[in-house]
Short mmCIF file of C-alpha atoms in Angstrom, two decimals:
data_model
loop_
_atom_site.label_atom_id
_atom_site.label_comp_id
_atom_site.label_asym_id
_atom_site.label_seq_id
_atom_site.Cartn_x
_atom_site.Cartn_y
_atom_site.Cartn_z
CA MET A 169 10.44 2.44 8.35
CA HIS A 170 7.84 4.66 9.74
CA ALA A 171 7.18 3.66 12.89
CA ASP A 172 7.79 6.37 15.82
CA ARG A 173 8.34 5.34 19.58
CA VAL A 174 3.94 5.50 19.83
CA ASP A 175 3.80 2.62 16.88
CA LYS A 176 6.65 0.92 18.18
CA LEU A 177 5.12 0.59 22.25
CA LEU A 178 1.24 0.20 19.98
CA MET A 179 3.05 -2.84 17.81
CA LEU A 180 4.48 -4.53 21.16
CA LEU A 181 1.15 -4.32 23.27
CA GLY A 182 -0.44 -5.61 20.41
CA PHE A 183 2.48 -8.58 19.95
CA LEU A 184 0.93 -9.63 23.77
CA GLY A 185 -2.35 -9.11 23.32
CA ALA A 186 -1.92 -11.00 19.67
CA VAL A 187 0.08 -14.18 22.16
CA GLY A 188 -2.29 -13.93 24.63
CA ASP A 189 -5.10 -14.13 22.18
CA GLY A 190 -3.50 -17.02 20.35
CA ILE A 191 -2.43 -19.39 23.93
CA ALA A 192 -6.42 -18.74 25.24
CA MET A 193 -7.72 -21.73 23.03
CA PRO A 194 -5.05 -24.23 24.48
CA THR A 195 -5.40 -22.90 27.71
CA MET A 196 -9.59 -23.39 27.47
CA LEU A 197 -8.04 -26.91 26.59
CA LEU A 198 -5.71 -27.23 29.28
CA ILE A 199 -9.21 -26.41 31.86
CA THR A 200 -11.78 -28.34 29.89
CA SER A 201 -9.26 -31.55 30.21
CA LYS A 202 -9.78 -30.58 33.98
CA ILE A 203 -13.23 -30.19 34.48
CA MET A 204 -14.05 -33.75 31.91
CA ASN A 205 -11.70 -36.03 34.56
CA ASN A 206 -13.69 -34.11 37.42
CA ILE A 207 -17.45 -35.43 35.56
CA GLY A 208 -15.97 -38.51 35.10
CA ASP A 209 -14.42 -39.03 38.18
CA SER A 210 -17.27 -38.00 40.43
CA ASP A 211 -18.80 -40.59 43.14
CA SER A 212 -22.66 -39.30 43.84
CA ASN A 213 -22.92 -41.91 46.68
CA SER A 214 -20.27 -40.17 48.43
CA PRO A 215 -21.16 -36.88 50.28
CA LEU A 216 -17.46 -36.20 51.03
CA ALA A 217 -16.15 -37.17 47.72
CA MET A 218 -19.59 -34.94 46.10
CA ASN A 219 -17.99 -32.29 48.23
CA ASP A 220 -14.87 -32.09 46.63
CA PHE A 221 -16.33 -32.32 43.37
CA ILE A 222 -18.24 -29.18 43.73
CA ASP A 223 -15.07 -26.96 45.08
CA LYS A 224 -13.14 -28.14 42.07
CA MET A 225 -16.00 -27.76 39.76
CA ASN A 226 -16.44 -24.17 41.67
CA GLN A 227 -12.00 -23.44 40.98
CA ASN A 228 -12.91 -24.22 37.41
CA ALA A 229 -15.26 -22.16 37.38
CA VAL A 230 -13.47 -18.59 38.63
CA ASN A 231 -10.39 -19.76 36.37
CA LEU A 232 -13.10 -19.17 33.63
CA CYS A 233 -13.90 -16.26 34.56
CA TYR A 234 -10.40 -14.86 34.72
CA MET A 235 -9.12 -15.96 31.78
CA ALA A 236 -12.75 -14.09 29.96
CA ILE A 237 -11.33 -11.20 31.39
CA GLY A 238 -7.38 -11.69 30.50
CA ILE A 239 -9.55 -12.82 27.16
CA TRP A 240 -11.08 -9.55 26.69
CA VAL A 241 -8.01 -7.69 27.33
CA ALA A 242 -5.78 -9.64 24.59
CA CYS A 243 -8.21 -9.35 22.32
CA PHE A 244 -8.44 -5.22 22.52
CA LEU A 245 -5.29 -4.80 22.32
CA GLU A 246 -4.23 -6.98 19.58
CA GLY A 247 -6.95 -5.51 17.50
CA TYR A 248 -6.95 -1.66 19.03
CA CYS A 249 -3.61 -1.48 18.30
CA TRP A 250 -2.45 -3.09 15.53
CA ALA A 251 -4.89 -1.92 13.41
CA ARG A 252 -4.29 2.05 14.92
CA THR A 253 -0.40 1.56 14.18
CA ALA A 254 -1.04 0.42 10.37
CA GLU A 255 -3.71 3.82 9.75
CA ARG A 256 -0.44 5.88 11.55
CA GLN A 257 2.50 4.77 9.70
CA ALA A 258 0.38 4.07 6.14
CA SER A 259 -0.67 7.64 6.59
CA ARG A 260 2.83 8.85 6.79
CA LEU A 261 3.59 6.48 3.76
CA ARG A 262 1.34 7.66 1.43
CA SER A 263 3.09 11.18 2.83
CA THR A 264 6.34 10.19 2.42
CA TYR A 265 6.16 8.26 -0.96
CA LEU A 266 3.93 11.09 -2.46
CA LYS A 267 6.46 13.88 -2.09
CA ALA A 268 9.23 11.45 -3.52
CA VAL A 269 7.15 11.04 -6.79
CA LEU A 270 6.75 14.80 -6.57
CA ARG A 271 11.14 15.61 -5.55
CA GLN A 272 11.84 13.33 -9.13
CA GLU A 273 12.55 14.70 -12.50
CA VAL A 274 10.40 14.93 -15.70
CA ALA A 275 12.63 11.87 -17.55
CA TYR A 276 11.90 9.66 -14.29
CA PHE A 277 8.24 9.77 -15.45
CA ASP A 278 9.38 9.37 -19.38
CA LEU A 279 11.49 6.28 -18.60
CA ASN A 280 9.55 4.28 -16.12
CA VAL A 281 6.18 5.55 -15.48
CA THR A 282 3.71 3.75 -18.49
CA SER A 283 0.73 6.23 -17.03
CA THR A 284 -0.78 8.16 -14.23
CA ALA A 285 -2.94 4.83 -13.31
CA GLU A 286 0.60 2.65 -12.33
CA ILE A 287 1.61 6.37 -9.75
CA ILE A 288 -2.39 6.32 -8.28
CA ALA A 289 -2.28 2.39 -8.08
CA SER A 290 0.90 2.67 -5.96
CA VAL A 291 -0.11 5.54 -3.84
CA SER A 292 -3.27 4.17 -3.25
CA SER A 293 -3.43 0.19 -3.66
CA ASP A 294 0.06 -0.65 -2.56
CA SER A 295 -0.10 1.73 1.22
CA LEU A 296 -3.39 -0.02 1.14
CA VAL A 297 -1.52 -4.35 1.43
CA ILE A 298 0.61 -2.61 3.19
CA GLN A 299 -1.79 -1.28 5.83
CA GLU A 300 -3.84 -4.32 5.70
CA VAL A 301 -0.84 -6.75 6.58
CA ILE A 302 0.17 -4.68 9.78
CA SER A 303 -3.22 -3.88 11.31
CA GLU A 304 -4.62 -7.88 10.16
CA LYS A 305 -2.18 -10.22 8.49
CA VAL A 306 0.71 -10.00 11.59
CA PRO A 307 -2.07 -10.78 14.69
CA MET A 308 -3.47 -13.66 13.04
CA PHE A 309 -0.51 -14.60 11.76
CA VAL A 310 0.97 -13.92 15.45
CA ASN A 311 -2.09 -14.92 17.45
CA ASN A 312 -1.34 -18.76 14.55
CA PHE A 313 1.41 -19.50 15.81
CA SER A 314 0.52 -18.96 19.08
CA ILE A 315 -2.22 -21.51 19.05
CA PHE A 316 -0.02 -23.64 17.56
CA GLY A 317 2.85 -23.76 19.97
CA GLY A 318 0.68 -23.27 22.95
CA ALA A 319 -1.80 -26.09 21.66
CA TYR A 320 1.34 -28.90 21.53
CA ILE A 321 2.60 -26.95 25.19
CA VAL A 322 -0.65 -28.08 26.39
CA ALA A 323 -0.87 -32.05 24.59
CA PHE A 324 2.52 -32.61 25.90
CA ILE A 325 2.24 -31.39 29.49
CA LEU A 326 -1.36 -33.19 29.70
CA LEU A 327 -0.35 -36.86 27.61
CA TRP A 328 3.09 -36.75 25.96
CA LYS A 329 2.76 -40.28 24.52
CA LEU A 330 -0.13 -39.43 22.43
CA ALA A 331 1.19 -35.61 21.74
CA ILE A 332 4.10 -37.67 20.48
CA VAL A 333 2.08 -39.82 18.44
CA GLY A 334 -0.13 -37.13 16.72
CA LEU A 335 3.55 -35.10 16.41
CA PRO A 336 3.92 -36.63 12.88
CA PHE A 337 -0.04 -35.91 11.69
CA ILE A 338 0.91 -31.89 11.43
CA LEU A 339 2.70 -32.72 7.74
CA LEU A 340 -1.18 -33.40 6.98
CA LEU A 341 -2.64 -30.49 8.55
CA VAL A 342 0.25 -27.91 7.38
CA ILE A 343 -0.31 -28.80 3.61
CA PRO A 344 -3.37 -27.78 2.75
CA GLY A 345 -2.43 -24.24 3.81
CA LEU A 346 1.33 -24.30 2.09
CA ILE A 347 -0.99 -25.48 -0.85
CA TYR A 348 -3.00 -22.58 -1.14
CA GLY A 349 -0.56 -20.03 -0.26
CA ARG A 350 1.97 -20.42 -2.64
CA VAL A 351 -0.72 -21.13 -5.43
CA LEU A 352 -2.89 -18.07 -3.74
CA MET A 353 0.61 -15.97 -4.53
CA SER A 354 1.09 -16.51 -7.69
CA LEU A 355 -2.31 -16.30 -8.57
CA SER A 356 -2.44 -12.96 -6.89
CA ARG A 357 0.73 -11.14 -8.53
CA LYS A 358 -1.12 -12.31 -11.85
CA ILE A 359 -4.57 -11.13 -11.40
CA ARG A 360 -2.55 -7.66 -10.24
CA GLU A 361 -0.90 -7.49 -13.28
CA GLU A 362 -4.36 -7.88 -15.50
CA TYR A 363 -5.82 -5.70 -13.70
CA ASN A 364 -2.94 -2.81 -14.76
CA LYS A 365 -3.90 -3.98 -18.10
CA ALA A 366 -7.37 -3.25 -18.02
CA GLY A 367 -6.57 -0.61 -16.05
CA ASN A 368 -4.25 1.43 -18.50
CA VAL A 369 -6.94 0.95 -21.33
CA ALA A 370 -9.99 2.62 -18.73
CA GLU A 371 -7.56 5.17 -17.70
CA GLN A 372 -6.35 6.28 -21.80
CA ALA A 373 -9.98 6.21 -22.87
CA ILE A 374 -11.10 8.59 -19.50
CA SER A 375 -8.19 10.90 -20.39
CA SER A 376 -9.09 11.10 -23.96
CA ILE A 377 -12.34 10.97 -23.62
CA ARG A 378 -12.97 14.23 -25.98
CA THR A 379 -11.56 11.90 -29.11
CA VAL A 380 -12.82 8.80 -28.08
CA TYR A 381 -16.33 10.08 -28.64
CA SER A 382 -15.48 12.68 -32.05
CA PHE A 383 -14.04 9.11 -33.57
CA VAL A 384 -17.19 6.91 -31.70
CA GLY A 385 -15.07 4.38 -30.56
CA GLU A 386 -17.21 4.36 -26.94
CA ASN A 387 -17.55 0.39 -28.29
CA LYS A 388 -14.30 -0.03 -29.29
CA THR A 389 -13.66 1.20 -25.94
CA ILE A 390 -15.68 -0.66 -24.05
CA THR A 391 -15.03 -4.87 -25.76
CA GLU A 392 -11.24 -3.84 -25.31
CA TYR A 393 -11.28 -3.57 -21.91
CA SER A 394 -13.67 -6.53 -21.31
CA ASP A 395 -11.28 -8.32 -23.47
CA ALA A 396 -8.29 -7.08 -20.79
CA LEU A 397 -10.50 -8.63 -18.22
CA GLN A 398 -10.66 -12.14 -20.02
CA GLY A 399 -7.44 -12.87 -18.01
CA THR A 400 -8.53 -12.22 -14.68
CA VAL A 401 -11.61 -14.64 -15.00
CA LYS A 402 -9.87 -17.34 -16.27
CA LEU A 403 -7.25 -16.63 -13.30
CA GLY A 404 -10.46 -15.89 -10.59
CA LEU A 405 -11.37 -19.70 -11.54
CA LYS A 406 -8.19 -21.22 -11.37
CA GLN A 407 -8.06 -19.50 -7.81
CA GLY A 408 -11.77 -20.97 -6.87
CA LEU A 409 -10.17 -24.23 -7.72
CA ALA A 410 -7.61 -23.45 -5.36
CA LYS A 411 -9.03 -22.43 -2.65
CA GLY A 412 -11.70 -25.02 -2.59
CA ILE A 413 -9.08 -28.11 -3.16
CA ALA A 414 -7.42 -26.49 -0.06
CA ILE A 415 -10.69 -25.91 2.02
CA GLY A 416 -11.79 -28.95 1.56
CA SER A 417 -8.87 -30.99 2.09
CA ASN A 418 -8.83 -29.63 6.05
CA GLY A 419 -11.27 -32.44 6.07
CA VAL A 420 -8.29 -34.41 7.27
CA VAL A 421 -8.49 -33.27 10.38
CA PHE A 422 -11.56 -36.12 11.34
CA ALA A 423 -9.24 -38.77 10.00
CA VAL A 424 -6.22 -37.44 12.61
CA TRP A 425 -9.06 -37.48 14.75
CA SER A 426 -10.08 -40.66 14.75
CA PHE A 427 -6.36 -42.04 15.20
CA LEU A 428 -5.95 -40.20 18.00
CA SER A 429 -9.02 -41.75 19.20
CA TRP A 430 -8.76 -45.03 18.46
CA TYR A 431 -4.93 -44.53 19.99
CA GLY A 432 -6.46 -42.10 23.13
CA SER A 433 -8.63 -45.10 23.84
CA ARG A 434 -5.74 -48.07 24.20
CA LEU A 435 -4.13 -45.30 26.69
CA VAL A 436 -7.22 -44.62 28.90
CA MET A 437 -7.57 -48.85 28.69
CA TYR A 438 -3.84 -49.80 29.34
CA HIS A 439 -1.89 -47.61 30.73
CA GLY A 440 -4.46 -45.17 33.24
CA ALA A 441 -5.18 -41.81 31.10
CA LYS A 442 -8.51 -39.93 31.37
CA GLY A 443 -10.59 -40.01 29.03
CA GLY A 444 -11.08 -36.03 29.30
CA THR A 445 -6.54 -35.25 29.12
CA VAL A 446 -7.75 -37.58 25.75
CA PHE A 447 -10.40 -35.23 24.36
CA ALA A 448 -8.43 -32.10 25.50
CA VAL A 449 -4.48 -33.39 24.11
CA GLY A 450 -6.76 -34.45 20.38
CA ALA A 451 -8.23 -31.04 20.16
CA ALA A 452 -4.83 -29.68 20.76
CA ILE A 453 -3.19 -31.91 18.42
CA ALA A 454 -6.07 -30.96 15.73
CA ILE A 455 -6.80 -27.08 16.42
CA GLY A 456 -2.47 -27.04 16.21
CA GLY A 457 -1.73 -28.07 13.07
CA LEU A 458 -4.18 -26.02 11.88
CA SER A 459 -3.20 -23.45 13.20
CA LEU A 460 0.13 -24.13 11.38
CA GLY A 461 -1.61 -24.21 8.77
CA SER A 462 -3.57 -20.62 8.90
CA ALA A 463 -0.39 -18.81 10.09
CA LEU A 464 2.08 -19.85 7.40
CA SER A 465 -0.25 -19.21 4.53
CA ASN A 466 -0.31 -16.12 5.73
CA VAL A 467 2.93 -15.49 3.93
CA LYS A 468 1.74 -14.64 0.29
CA TYR A 469 0.50 -11.38 2.05
CA PHE A 470 3.97 -10.41 3.00
CA SER A 471 5.29 -11.23 0.08
CA ASP A 472 2.92 -9.18 -1.54
CA ALA A 473 3.00 -6.38 0.79
CA MET A 474 6.82 -6.64 0.98
CA ALA A 475 6.83 -5.96 -3.19
CA ALA A 476 4.80 -3.49 -2.51
CA SER A 477 6.89 -1.77 0.22
CA GLN A 478 9.72 -2.58 -2.19
CA ARG A 479 8.41 -0.41 -5.43
CA ILE A 480 7.63 2.31 -2.62
CA ARG A 481 11.31 2.49 -1.51
CA GLU A 482 12.93 2.29 -4.37
CA VAL A 483 10.88 5.25 -4.82
CA ILE A 484 11.24 7.31 -1.72
CA LYS A 485 14.90 6.34 -1.22
CA ARG A 486 16.33 7.63 -5.27
CA VAL A 487 17.62 10.70 -5.11
CA PRO A 488 17.10 12.35 -8.59
CA GLU A 489 19.52 13.63 -10.81
CA ILE A 490 17.50 17.18 -11.32
CA ASP A 491 16.60 17.42 -7.63
CA SER A 492 13.93 20.11 -6.60
CA ASP A 493 14.60 19.67 -3.22
CA ASN A 494 18.29 20.27 -3.12
CA MET A 495 18.63 24.17 -2.05
CA ASP A 496 22.02 24.42 -3.23
CA GLY A 497 23.22 26.66 -5.58
CA GLU A 498 23.09 30.17 -6.36
CA ILE A 499 20.19 32.78 -6.06
CA LEU A 500 20.27 36.15 -8.01
CA GLN A 501 19.92 39.30 -6.13
CA GLU A 502 18.65 40.93 -9.07
CA VAL A 503 17.09 39.63 -12.22
CA SER A 504 16.63 41.10 -15.64
CA GLY A 505 16.44 37.78 -18.23
CA GLU A 506 17.98 38.11 -20.24
CA VAL A 507 18.08 34.04 -21.17
CA GLU A 508 21.35 32.50 -23.86
CA PHE A 509 21.35 29.13 -25.16
CA LYS A 510 25.20 28.17 -25.98
CA GLY A 511 25.85 25.25 -28.49
CA VAL A 512 22.67 23.28 -26.84
CA ASN A 513 22.89 19.76 -27.52
CA PHE A 514 19.71 17.08 -26.42
CA ALA A 515 17.54 14.15 -26.75
CA TYR A 516 15.31 13.11 -24.85
CA PRO A 517 15.62 10.43 -22.26
CA SER A 518 13.24 8.13 -24.05
CA ARG A 519 13.72 8.80 -27.42
CA PRO A 520 17.92 9.02 -27.57
CA ASP A 521 18.41 7.99 -30.91
CA SER A 522 16.60 10.97 -32.24
CA VAL A 523 17.97 14.13 -31.54
CA ILE A 524 16.61 17.43 -31.11
CA PHE A 525 19.03 19.82 -30.87
CA LYS A 526 22.28 19.82 -32.19
CA ASP A 527 24.64 22.61 -31.38
CA PHE A 528 21.13 24.88 -31.11
CA SER A 529 22.56 28.42 -30.11
CA LEU A 530 19.23 31.34 -28.99
CA LYS A 531 19.61 34.79 -27.61
CA VAL A 532 16.69 36.72 -25.74
CA PRO A 533 17.52 39.91 -24.46
CA ALA A 534 16.09 41.08 -21.39
CA GLY A 535 12.30 42.61 -22.23
CA LYS A 536 12.21 41.39 -26.07
CA THR A 537 9.21 38.95 -26.95
CA VAL A 538 10.40 36.74 -29.42
CA ALA A 539 8.06 33.43 -31.49
CA LEU A 540 9.78 30.52 -31.51
CA VAL A 541 8.30 28.93 -35.25
CA GLY A 542 8.88 25.65 -36.60
CA GLY A 543 6.85 22.44 -37.29
CA SER A 544 6.03 19.93 -34.77
CA GLY A 545 9.00 17.93 -33.40
CA SER A 546 11.28 20.91 -34.04
CA GLY A 547 12.06 21.27 -30.30
CA LYS A 548 9.56 24.75 -29.26
CA SER A 549 8.16 22.96 -26.21
CA THR A 550 11.96 22.09 -25.98
CA VAL A 551 13.50 25.50 -25.20
CA ILE A 552 10.65 25.86 -21.91
CA ALA A 553 11.47 22.23 -21.23
CA LEU A 554 15.18 22.71 -20.53
CA LEU A 555 14.90 26.46 -19.71
CA GLN A 556 12.79 25.06 -16.64
CA ARG A 557 15.09 22.61 -16.74
CA PHE A 558 12.71 19.56 -16.47
CA TYR A 559 15.91 18.00 -18.76
CA ASP A 560 19.35 18.50 -18.65
CA THR A 561 21.53 18.91 -21.73
CA GLN A 562 23.64 16.60 -23.19
CA GLY A 563 26.30 19.67 -24.54
CA GLY A 564 26.02 23.06 -24.33
CA GLU A 565 24.85 25.51 -21.46
CA ILE A 566 21.61 27.35 -20.81
CA CYS A 567 22.34 31.07 -19.25
CA VAL A 568 20.01 33.16 -17.34
CA ASP A 569 21.46 36.52 -17.17
CA GLY A 570 25.34 35.30 -17.58
CA VAL A 571 24.91 32.50 -14.99
CA ARG A 572 24.76 28.90 -16.06
CA ILE A 573 20.69 27.63 -15.18
CA ASP A 574 22.62 24.56 -13.78
CA LYS A 575 24.36 26.36 -10.84
CA LEU A 576 21.35 28.14 -9.92
CA GLN A 577 19.01 26.94 -7.00
CA LEU A 578 16.41 25.08 -8.96
CA LYS A 579 13.03 26.13 -6.53
CA TRP A 580 14.52 30.12 -7.40
CA LEU A 581 14.95 29.23 -11.09
CA ARG A 582 11.37 28.61 -12.07
CA SER A 583 9.85 29.90 -8.98
CA GLN A 584 10.98 33.17 -11.24
CA MET A 585 9.56 31.98 -13.81
CA GLY A 586 5.51 32.30 -15.56
CA LEU A 587 4.12 29.07 -18.12
CA VAL A 588 0.60 29.23 -20.44
CA SER A 589 0.74 26.01 -21.61
CA GLN A 590 -0.76 25.43 -25.09
CA GLU A 591 -3.20 23.23 -23.19
CA PRO A 592 -3.70 24.83 -19.58
CA ALA A 593 -5.84 23.13 -17.42
CA LEU A 594 -7.22 24.29 -13.85
CA PHE A 595 -6.66 22.28 -10.89
CA ALA A 596 -10.15 21.49 -8.60
CA THR A 597 -10.19 24.22 -6.66
CA THR A 598 -11.43 27.48 -6.57
CA ILE A 599 -10.29 30.06 -9.20
CA LYS A 600 -8.78 31.99 -6.84
CA GLU A 601 -6.74 29.00 -5.61
CA ASN A 602 -5.94 28.03 -9.67
CA ILE A 603 -4.50 32.01 -9.35
CA LEU A 604 -2.67 31.51 -5.48
CA PHE A 605 -0.61 28.52 -7.51
CA GLY A 606 1.50 30.66 -9.20
CA LYS A 607 2.19 33.09 -6.15
CA GLU A 608 0.82 31.24 -2.95
CA ASP A 609 0.97 34.57 -0.95
CA ALA A 610 -0.09 37.26 -2.94
CA THR A 611 -3.12 39.21 -1.95
CA MET A 612 -6.38 39.12 -3.69
CA GLU A 613 -5.51 42.66 -4.58
CA GLU A 614 -2.65 40.84 -7.05
CA VAL A 615 -4.86 37.84 -8.55
CA ILE A 616 -7.57 40.35 -9.39
CA GLU A 617 -4.26 42.14 -11.12
CA ALA A 618 -3.06 38.83 -13.05
CA ALA A 619 -6.48 37.97 -14.19
CA LYS A 620 -6.93 41.30 -15.58
CA ALA A 621 -3.66 41.11 -17.23
CA SER A 622 -4.57 37.09 -19.00
CA ASN A 623 -7.89 38.97 -20.22
CA ALA A 624 -10.03 36.50 -17.55
CA HIS A 625 -11.11 39.28 -15.23
CA ASN A 626 -14.52 39.82 -16.65
CA PHE A 627 -15.21 36.09 -17.65
CA ILE A 628 -14.84 35.29 -13.93
CA SER A 629 -16.43 38.20 -12.23
CA GLN A 630 -20.10 36.92 -14.66
CA LEU A 631 -19.33 33.50 -12.31
CA PRO A 632 -21.94 33.19 -9.58
CA GLN A 633 -19.39 32.76 -7.13
CA ALA A 634 -16.78 35.08 -9.09
CA TYR A 635 -13.00 34.16 -7.62
CA ASP A 636 -14.36 32.04 -5.50
CA THR A 637 -16.24 29.76 -8.01
CA GLN A 638 -15.63 26.18 -7.56
CA VAL A 639 -13.71 24.77 -10.68
CA ILE A 640 -16.07 21.74 -11.67
CA SER A 641 -16.12 19.49 -15.39
CA THR A 642 -19.00 23.00 -16.54
CA ILE A 643 -16.02 25.36 -16.14
CA SER A 644 -12.95 23.60 -17.41
CA SER A 645 -14.63 23.96 -21.07
CA PHE A 646 -13.18 27.87 -20.33
CA SER A 647 -9.73 26.51 -19.23
CA THR A 648 -8.42 28.33 -21.64
CA ASN A 649 -10.12 31.84 -20.98
CA VAL A 650 -9.41 32.03 -17.70
CA ASN A 651 -5.83 31.16 -18.28
#
């Protein structure tokens, strides 16, 4: 989804490298069988036979040298190309995903996101899962399948009778890997859910740290976090047990090897087979089966990456009802500032049964200062939210200078407003950059004038670096004054 031509070329070269790396082992077994057979057939009493033996061994040595060079090239392509394209694609994925998140309307966050931890987890962990699969699991999967295919091709080329007998034993070698992958897939999904619960506890406590301190709730928070982690401990123990059983069951390869050794000896004694060939075929069958099991166990990682990709893709492809990227709409050449609410009906999407406005009307003349007074939850902040088009009304209309705001270009509409909320916040950058968020192309003189207008200039000037002071926790306590 996020691959360009360079990435497709890197994936092609990485695929070829993984295949080359995979077939190296079966090729090594093929050459090893020839070396062992040459040693077994050598006759030290015949000078002619000895010279022929030396020539064959020299040729095998040359073949191994060529093979070493080929493996080096294949492994380099496998490691570099997949890692490089994974980094490139994951970088684009993170940028695209964050842009899509910032594009969504406020109602989306009210209805679909329980906390900011979910967004942070999707930006970081989900993209890391996808990056890890592309950089490591895909080449390992291709590599293991190449070993499996190459091993059985070599086995049938060398001694098809033994290869056919050993073919059913693939199931014994594959089943542990399949069980391990399937069990781990289920457990990893449950562990992720448990960690999300624990993460929500920590995120809520840290984001409301003043409240926690004021109620002396540190120990209670620690207890809740510890209780939330108990589920992951139990699942982790099950995961370890499944992993131990799966890895331990790989010992069945020795049983398979013993049978192939016995049957191979019968072929040597009665059918003219050679010992080196029997050894190579037995090793190929065992290694091929184990490699297939390892390849199939990687399926769980593909499943996790596909689930993460699905979550990210849903956000990227979602077109919000109030689209801040939509550049359609009117732009007024002159703005006097008259605001009028006409028969507005509204209820928050997350609380549709709780009506905030019913046939609400208000007219604010241009240049006038108006105070909205009312109890908590009466809709004072909602007026501003509707005026900025964070939400659309369920009835009635809101006009600026006689034009309905849903007919105006959204970015332009919001750029005409300046808002200082009751809980101001500063971003982790300089004070100057924080002020420039209101007007990115403002000059330094305009920045100073804005600070003077908000009675913050004298305070800022007393800071060690004035407007270039970096906003950190010690300055956050003065955020109200600066705003």
